[in-house]
Amino acid sequence: MSTIITPAQERTSDLYTPTKADKFSFGLWTVGNRGRDPFGDAVRPTLTPVNIVKKLSELGAWGVNLHDNDLVPFEATPAERDRIVREFKQALNDYGMVVPMATTNLFFHPIFKDGAFTAVDPAVRAFALQKTMRAIDLGVELGATTYVFWGGREGVDAEASKDPLVAVKRMREAIDFLCQYVLDNGYNLRFALEPKPNEPRSDTYLPTVGHMLAFIYTLAHPEMVGLNPEVAHENMANLNFTHSVAQALEAGKLFHIDLNDQKGPRYDQDLRFGSENIKNHFFLVKLLEDSGYTGPRHFDAHAYRTEDEQGVWDFALGCMRTYNMFKEKARRFNADPEIQALLAEINGGDQTYGGLLGSGYSTETATRLKEALFDLDALARRGYHYEKLDQLSIEIILGTR
Ligand code: GCO
Ligand code: MN
Ligand code: MN
């Protein structure tokens, strides 16, 4: 049985204070976001990568992720690159932070205005591979074991501009090429593909977790490739994010996750984790925790544009505390005798067929099922008590249980 914690204890305890054991990570581009949007310029000064590492560590984060150019500017000379990387590694060491994931910026430079791996221009596709190989080297040098591929501008505005069959093939060629590059170099690195339905292009290829999962099994090395689903992206496609994550988990493909929040199927809002869809996030955290997911809990979100630097750290701490609050709520849900009794009853039903269904196909089972007599009236009459169960879930989430 769980210990009951009173609201007063809760306010004063450090129950929700993030620690490195929670495996929370942030991208340099998230807390480093300066509030620039299509309608307005930056509102906050630049935070240096070294400062970000220090501050995140003080707040209780465990890891920091990066695009190549979040750390090493696009125009840096090899000597500048080496100095920047040396100083960054020193900061990681000084503040006990790790780089669990790295990725490539294949969307900012004008070269990539028509995409990268799926661009129509072969020189752009070749440059994208060169940039990614160099960025993989950088990620591995910093200790990353997961490498993320977000499609960025891999899509179309003018449908006539690209053959969608060719686009999928080009995507496959690129990922296959880069898997082989990792193998050739003996790197300990897995790829995590991040789907997004649109933005910045009006349509992006491989738009959802389901599309990506199917694509992975067409690759030369499907064992090296998994998913990096993002809350906001599945919501932009109006899908149930928890179900998408569950399918990735069940397939052994949840390699990484981008946590944030979103108000409905609009543009990618990257809101503070758990700031909007409280019920959905409770079930998401419950799924991650109950499933034994051991990967990073990465926040791909940023502070409101209204905030100064203090607001950025309020935002970062908020993401982590809210995750831990949901984690505690999930523990209470699992330890609640009434909820568990109700779930047992709901899942009970007529056990005549329980064992039969779980043992797979046999001629005998098929014959027995074809001959079975069901009490259809009783099955049709059954009430499922889901109103009661859902209300109990709400009471957990709202803190009355
Ligand atoms: C977005 C994406 C990015 C990626 C990042 C890592 O909508 O801009 O979510 O933030 O996650 O590029 O690959
Ligand atoms: Mn993301
Ligand atoms: Mn996003």
Coordinates of C-alpha atoms and ligand atoms in Angstrom, one line a residue:
M1 CA 0.0 0.0 0.0
S2 CA 1.2 3.5 -0.8
T3 CA 1.7 6.2 1.9
I4 CA -0.8 8.9 1.7
I5 CA 0.7 12.3 1.3
T6 CA -1.3 15.3 2.5
P7 CA -1.5 18.5 0.4
A8 CA 0.5 20.3 3.1
Q9 CA 3.3 17.8 2.9
E10 CA 3.2 17.9 -0.8
R11 CA 3.8 21.6 -0.9
T12 CA 6.8 21.5 1.3
S13 CA 8.4 18.1 0.3
D14 CA 10.8 17.7 -2.6
L15 CA 8.7 14.9 -4.0
Y16 CA 8.6 16.4 -7.4
T17 CA 12.0 18.1 -7.5
P18 CA 13.8 16.7 -10.6
T19 CA 16.9 14.7 -10.1
K20 CA 19.4 13.1 -12.6
A21 CA 17.8 9.7 -11.9
D22 CA 14.6 11.0 -13.6
K23 CA 16.6 11.2 -16.9
F24 CA 15.2 14.6 -18.0
S25 CA 16.8 16.2 -21.0
F26 CA 16.4 19.4 -23.0
G27 CA 17.6 20.5 -26.4
L28 CA 20.0 23.4 -26.6
W29 CA 17.5 24.9 -29.0
T30 CA 14.6 24.6 -26.5
V31 CA 15.8 26.7 -23.5
G32 CA 18.0 28.5 -26.0
N33 CA 14.9 29.6 -28.0
R34 CA 14.9 33.4 -28.3
G35 CA 11.3 33.8 -29.1
R36 CA 11.6 34.5 -32.7
D37 CA 8.5 33.6 -34.7
P38 CA 7.2 34.3 -38.2
F39 CA 5.7 37.6 -36.9
G40 CA 8.4 39.0 -34.6
D41 CA 12.0 39.1 -33.9
A42 CA 14.0 37.6 -31.0
V43 CA 13.0 38.9 -27.5
R44 CA 15.7 37.2 -25.4
P45 CA 19.5 37.4 -25.5
T46 CA 21.5 34.4 -26.6
L47 CA 22.3 31.9 -23.9
T48 CA 25.7 30.2 -24.5
P49 CA 25.7 26.3 -24.6
V50 CA 28.0 26.3 -21.6
N51 CA 25.6 28.4 -19.5
I52 CA 22.7 26.2 -20.6
V53 CA 24.5 23.1 -19.4
K54 CA 25.2 24.7 -16.0
K55 CA 21.8 26.0 -15.4
L56 CA 20.0 22.8 -16.6
S57 CA 22.2 20.8 -14.3
E58 CA 21.4 23.0 -11.3
L59 CA 17.7 22.6 -12.0
G60 CA 18.0 18.8 -11.9
A61 CA 18.2 17.8 -15.6
W62 CA 20.4 14.9 -16.7
G63 CA 21.0 15.5 -20.3
V64 CA 21.3 18.1 -23.1
N65 CA 20.7 17.4 -26.8
L66 CA 21.8 19.4 -29.8
H67 CA 21.7 20.0 -33.5
D68 CA 25.2 20.3 -35.0
N69 CA 24.7 24.1 -35.5
D70 CA 23.3 24.7 -32.0
L71 CA 26.8 24.2 -30.8
V72 CA 29.1 24.7 -33.8
P73 CA 28.0 27.6 -36.1
F74 CA 27.5 26.7 -39.7
E75 CA 30.4 28.9 -40.8
A76 CA 32.9 27.8 -38.1
T77 CA 36.4 26.8 -39.1
P78 CA 37.8 23.4 -38.0
A79 CA 39.9 25.2 -35.4
E80 CA 36.9 27.0 -34.0
R81 CA 34.9 23.8 -34.0
D82 CA 37.5 22.0 -32.0
R83 CA 37.7 24.8 -29.4
I84 CA 33.9 25.0 -29.0
V85 CA 33.6 21.3 -28.6
R86 CA 36.5 21.2 -26.1
E87 CA 34.8 23.9 -24.0
F88 CA 31.4 22.2 -24.2
K89 CA 32.9 18.8 -23.1
Q90 CA 34.5 20.5 -20.2
A91 CA 31.2 22.0 -19.2
L92 CA 29.5 18.6 -19.4
N93 CA 32.1 17.2 -17.2
D94 CA 32.0 20.1 -14.7
Y95 CA 28.3 19.9 -14.3
G96 CA 27.8 16.1 -14.6
M97 CA 25.6 16.4 -17.7
V98 CA 25.4 13.9 -20.7
V99 CA 24.5 14.3 -24.3
P100 CA 22.1 11.4 -24.9
M101 CA 20.9 12.5 -28.4
A102 CA 22.2 14.6 -31.3
T103 CA 20.7 15.6 -34.6
T104 CA 21.4 17.6 -37.7
N105 CA 20.0 20.9 -38.7
L106 CA 18.8 20.2 -42.2
F107 CA 16.2 23.0 -42.4
F108 CA 17.6 26.4 -41.5
H109 CA 20.1 27.2 -44.2
P110 CA 18.6 28.4 -47.5
I111 CA 20.2 25.4 -49.2
F112 CA 17.6 23.3 -47.6
K113 CA 14.5 25.3 -48.8
D114 CA 13.4 22.3 -50.9
G115 CA 14.3 19.7 -48.3
A116 CA 17.5 17.7 -47.7
F117 CA 17.3 13.9 -48.3
T118 CA 14.3 14.4 -50.6
A119 CA 15.3 17.6 -52.3
V120 CA 15.1 17.5 -56.1
D121 CA 18.7 18.8 -56.5
P122 CA 21.2 16.0 -56.2
A123 CA 23.9 18.4 -54.9
V124 CA 21.6 19.3 -52.0
R125 CA 21.0 15.7 -51.3
A126 CA 24.7 15.0 -51.4
F127 CA 25.5 18.0 -49.1
A128 CA 22.8 16.8 -46.7
L129 CA 24.5 13.5 -46.4
Q130 CA 27.9 15.1 -45.9
K131 CA 26.5 17.4 -43.2
T132 CA 24.8 14.5 -41.4
M133 CA 27.9 12.3 -41.4
R134 CA 29.9 15.2 -39.9
A135 CA 27.1 15.8 -37.3
I136 CA 27.0 12.1 -36.5
D137 CA 30.8 12.3 -35.8
L138 CA 30.2 15.2 -33.5
G139 CA 27.3 13.5 -31.7
V140 CA 29.3 10.4 -31.1
E141 CA 32.3 12.5 -29.9
L142 CA 30.0 14.0 -27.3
G143 CA 28.7 10.6 -26.2
A144 CA 25.3 10.5 -27.9
T145 CA 23.8 7.0 -28.4
T146 CA 20.6 8.2 -30.2
Y147 CA 20.6 10.1 -33.4
V148 CA 17.3 11.9 -34.3
F149 CA 16.0 12.5 -37.8
W150 CA 13.3 15.1 -38.0
G151 CA 12.1 15.6 -41.6
G152 CA 12.2 19.4 -41.4
R153 CA 11.5 20.5 -44.9
E154 CA 11.2 17.0 -46.4
G155 CA 7.9 17.6 -48.1
V156 CA 6.2 19.8 -50.7
D157 CA 4.2 22.9 -51.1
A158 CA 3.6 22.3 -54.9
E159 CA 2.4 18.8 -55.2
A160 CA 3.6 18.6 -58.8
S161 CA 7.2 19.3 -57.7
K162 CA 8.1 15.8 -56.5
D163 CA 7.0 12.3 -57.2
P164 CA 5.9 11.0 -53.8
L165 CA 7.1 7.5 -54.6
V166 CA 10.5 8.8 -55.4
A167 CA 10.5 10.8 -52.2
V168 CA 10.0 7.7 -50.0
K169 CA 12.7 5.9 -51.9
R170 CA 15.1 8.9 -51.4
M171 CA 14.4 8.9 -47.7
R172 CA 15.1 5.2 -47.6
E173 CA 18.4 5.6 -49.5
A174 CA 19.6 8.3 -47.1
I175 CA 18.7 6.4 -43.9
D176 CA 20.2 3.2 -45.4
F177 CA 23.4 5.0 -46.3
L178 CA 23.7 6.6 -42.9
C179 CA 23.1 3.3 -41.1
Q180 CA 25.9 1.8 -43.1
Y181 CA 28.1 4.8 -42.2
V182 CA 27.5 4.1 -38.5
L183 CA 28.2 0.4 -38.9
D184 CA 31.4 1.1 -40.9
N185 CA 32.7 3.4 -38.1
G186 CA 31.8 1.0 -35.4
Y187 CA 29.7 3.7 -33.6
N188 CA 27.3 2.7 -30.8
L189 CA 24.4 4.7 -32.2
R190 CA 20.7 4.1 -33.0
F191 CA 18.5 6.3 -35.2
A192 CA 15.2 7.7 -34.0
L193 CA 12.9 9.1 -36.7
E194 CA 10.6 12.0 -35.8
P195 CA 7.4 12.3 -37.8
K196 CA 5.5 15.6 -38.2
P197 CA 2.6 16.2 -40.5
N198 CA 3.4 19.7 -41.7
E199 CA 5.3 22.9 -40.8
P200 CA 7.4 24.4 -42.2
R201 CA 6.3 22.7 -45.5
S202 CA 2.6 22.5 -46.1
D203 CA 2.9 18.7 -46.3
T204 CA 5.8 16.6 -44.8
Y205 CA 6.6 13.1 -45.9
L206 CA 6.1 10.3 -43.4
P207 CA 3.7 12.4 -41.3
T208 CA 2.8 10.2 -38.3
V209 CA 4.2 7.5 -36.0
G210 CA 2.3 4.9 -38.0
H211 CA 3.8 6.0 -41.3
M212 CA 7.3 6.0 -39.8
L213 CA 6.9 2.5 -38.2
A214 CA 5.8 1.0 -41.5
F215 CA 8.8 2.7 -43.3
I216 CA 11.3 1.4 -40.8
Y217 CA 10.6 -2.2 -41.7
T218 CA 11.5 -1.4 -45.4
L219 CA 15.0 -0.3 -44.4
A220 CA 18.2 -2.3 -44.8
H221 CA 18.8 -2.2 -41.0
P222 CA 15.4 -1.9 -39.3
E223 CA 17.0 -3.1 -36.0
M224 CA 19.0 0.2 -35.8
V225 CA 16.1 2.5 -36.4
G226 CA 13.2 3.5 -34.1
L227 CA 10.9 6.4 -33.3
N228 CA 11.2 9.8 -31.7
P229 CA 7.5 10.7 -31.4
E230 CA 6.5 14.3 -30.3
V231 CA 3.3 15.2 -28.4
A232 CA 2.6 18.3 -30.5
H233 CA 3.2 16.6 -33.9
E234 CA 0.7 13.7 -33.4
N235 CA -1.8 16.3 -32.0
M236 CA -1.4 18.4 -35.2
A237 CA -2.7 15.3 -37.0
N238 CA -5.5 15.1 -34.4
L239 CA -4.3 11.7 -33.2
N240 CA -4.2 10.1 -29.8
F241 CA -0.5 10.5 -28.8
T242 CA -0.6 7.9 -26.1
H243 CA -1.8 5.3 -28.5
S244 CA 1.0 6.2 -31.0
V245 CA 3.6 5.9 -28.3
A246 CA 2.1 2.6 -27.2
Q247 CA 2.4 1.2 -30.7
A248 CA 6.0 2.3 -30.9
L249 CA 6.7 0.8 -27.4
E250 CA 5.0 -2.5 -28.3
A251 CA 7.2 -2.8 -31.4
G252 CA 10.3 -2.1 -29.3
K253 CA 10.7 1.1 -31.3
L254 CA 10.4 3.9 -28.7
F255 CA 14.0 5.0 -28.8
H256 CA 13.4 8.6 -27.7
I257 CA 10.5 11.0 -27.0
D258 CA 9.8 14.7 -27.5
L259 CA 7.6 15.9 -24.7
N260 CA 5.7 19.2 -24.9
D261 CA 2.1 20.4 -25.1
Q262 CA -0.3 21.7 -27.7
K263 CA -3.7 23.4 -28.0
G264 CA -5.4 21.3 -30.6
P265 CA -4.4 20.6 -34.2
R266 CA -2.8 23.9 -35.1
Y267 CA 0.8 24.9 -35.8
D268 CA 3.5 23.3 -33.6
Q269 CA 3.2 25.3 -30.3
D270 CA 5.9 23.6 -28.2
L271 CA 4.2 24.5 -24.9
R272 CA 5.5 23.6 -21.5
F273 CA 4.9 19.9 -20.8
G274 CA 1.5 19.3 -19.2
S275 CA 0.4 22.9 -19.4
E276 CA -2.7 22.1 -21.5
N277 CA -3.8 18.5 -22.0
I278 CA -3.7 17.4 -18.4
K279 CA -5.7 14.1 -18.8
N280 CA -3.9 13.0 -21.9
H281 CA -0.5 13.7 -20.3
F282 CA -1.5 11.7 -17.2
F283 CA -2.1 8.7 -19.3
L284 CA 1.0 9.3 -21.4
V285 CA 3.3 9.4 -18.3
K286 CA 1.4 6.4 -16.8
L287 CA 2.2 4.5 -20.0
L288 CA 5.9 5.5 -20.1
E289 CA 6.3 4.6 -16.4
D290 CA 4.2 1.4 -16.4
S291 CA 5.9 0.1 -19.5
G292 CA 9.4 0.4 -18.0
Y293 CA 10.6 2.8 -20.7
T294 CA 14.2 3.6 -19.7
G295 CA 15.1 6.2 -22.3
P296 CA 15.4 9.9 -21.9
R297 CA 12.4 12.1 -21.0
H298 CA 13.2 14.8 -23.4
F299 CA 11.4 18.2 -23.6
D300 CA 11.2 19.7 -27.0
A301 CA 9.4 22.8 -26.0
H302 CA 10.1 26.5 -25.2
A303 CA 9.0 29.3 -23.0
Y304 CA 6.3 31.7 -24.0
R305 CA 7.6 34.7 -26.0
T306 CA 6.6 37.0 -23.2
E307 CA 9.4 35.6 -20.9
D308 CA 12.8 36.8 -20.0
E309 CA 15.6 34.5 -18.9
Q310 CA 14.0 33.8 -15.6
G311 CA 10.9 32.7 -17.4
V312 CA 12.9 30.2 -19.4
W313 CA 14.1 28.5 -16.2
D314 CA 10.6 28.7 -14.7
F315 CA 9.5 26.9 -17.9
A316 CA 12.2 24.2 -17.7
L317 CA 11.6 23.4 -14.1
G318 CA 7.9 23.4 -14.7
C319 CA 8.2 20.7 -17.4
M320 CA 10.2 18.4 -15.1
R321 CA 8.0 19.0 -12.0
T322 CA 4.8 18.4 -13.9
Y323 CA 6.2 15.1 -15.3
N324 CA 7.1 14.0 -11.8
M325 CA 3.6 15.0 -10.5
F326 CA 2.0 12.9 -13.2
K327 CA 4.4 10.1 -12.3
E328 CA 3.2 10.3 -8.7
K329 CA -0.5 10.4 -9.8
A330 CA 0.1 7.2 -11.9
R331 CA 1.6 5.6 -8.8
R332 CA -1.5 6.5 -6.8
F333 CA -3.8 5.2 -9.6
N334 CA -2.0 1.9 -9.6
A335 CA -2.0 1.7 -5.8
D336 CA -5.7 2.7 -5.4
P337 CA -7.6 -0.4 -4.2
E338 CA -11.0 0.7 -5.5
I339 CA -9.6 1.4 -9.0
Q340 CA -7.7 -1.8 -9.1
A341 CA -10.8 -3.8 -7.9
L342 CA -12.9 -2.1 -10.6
L343 CA -10.3 -2.8 -13.3
A344 CA -10.1 -6.5 -12.2
E345 CA -13.9 -6.7 -12.4
I346 CA -14.0 -4.9 -15.8
N347 CA -11.4 -7.3 -17.2
G348 CA -12.9 -10.3 -15.6
G349 CA -15.9 -11.2 -17.7
D350 CA -16.8 -14.7 -18.6
Q351 CA -13.5 -16.6 -18.3
T352 CA -14.6 -19.6 -20.4
Y353 CA -12.8 -18.2 -23.4
G354 CA -9.9 -16.3 -21.8
G355 CA -7.4 -19.1 -22.1
L356 CA -8.7 -20.3 -25.4
L357 CA -8.1 -16.9 -27.1
G358 CA -4.6 -16.4 -25.7
S359 CA -3.2 -19.7 -27.1
G360 CA -3.3 -18.7 -30.8
Y361 CA -4.6 -20.7 -33.7
S362 CA -5.1 -24.5 -33.8
T363 CA -7.6 -26.5 -35.8
E364 CA -9.1 -27.6 -32.5
T365 CA -9.5 -24.1 -31.2
A366 CA -11.1 -23.0 -34.5
T367 CA -13.6 -25.9 -34.3
R368 CA -14.4 -25.2 -30.7
L369 CA -15.0 -21.5 -31.4
K370 CA -17.2 -22.3 -34.4
E371 CA -19.3 -24.7 -32.3
A372 CA -19.5 -22.5 -29.2
L373 CA -22.9 -21.2 -28.0
F374 CA -22.7 -17.6 -26.7
D375 CA -25.3 -15.9 -24.5
L376 CA -25.7 -12.9 -26.8
D377 CA -28.4 -11.3 -24.7
A378 CA -26.2 -11.3 -21.6
L379 CA -23.2 -9.9 -23.5
A380 CA -25.4 -7.2 -25.0
R381 CA -26.8 -6.3 -21.6
R382 CA -23.5 -5.9 -19.9
G383 CA -22.6 -2.4 -18.4
Y384 CA -18.9 -1.7 -18.3
H385 CA -18.7 0.8 -15.4
Y386 CA -16.4 3.1 -17.5
E387 CA -18.2 6.2 -16.2
K388 CA -17.2 5.2 -12.7
L389 CA -13.7 4.3 -13.8
D390 CA -13.2 7.5 -15.7
Q391 CA -14.5 9.6 -12.8
L392 CA -12.0 7.8 -10.5
S393 CA -9.2 8.7 -12.9
I394 CA -10.3 12.3 -12.9
E395 CA -10.3 12.3 -9.1
I396 CA -6.8 11.0 -9.1
I397 CA -5.7 13.7 -11.6
L398 CA -7.4 16.5 -9.8
G399 CA -5.9 15.4 -6.5
T400 CA -8.9 14.3 -4.5
R401 CA -7.7 10.7 -4.2
Ligands
GCO1 C1 10.2 20.9 -34.8 C2 10.9 19.6 -34.3 C3 12.3 19.8 -33.9 C4 13.0 18.5 -33.8 C5 14.5 18.8 -33.7 C6 15.3 17.5 -33.3 O1 9.0 20.8 -34.9 O2 10.9 21.9 -35.0 O3 10.1 19.1 -33.3 O4 12.3 20.5 -32.7 O5 12.6 17.8 -32.7 O6 14.9 19.3 -34.9 O7 15.4 16.8 -34.5
MN2 MN 10.7 17.6 -31.9
MN3 MN 8.1 20.0 -33.0

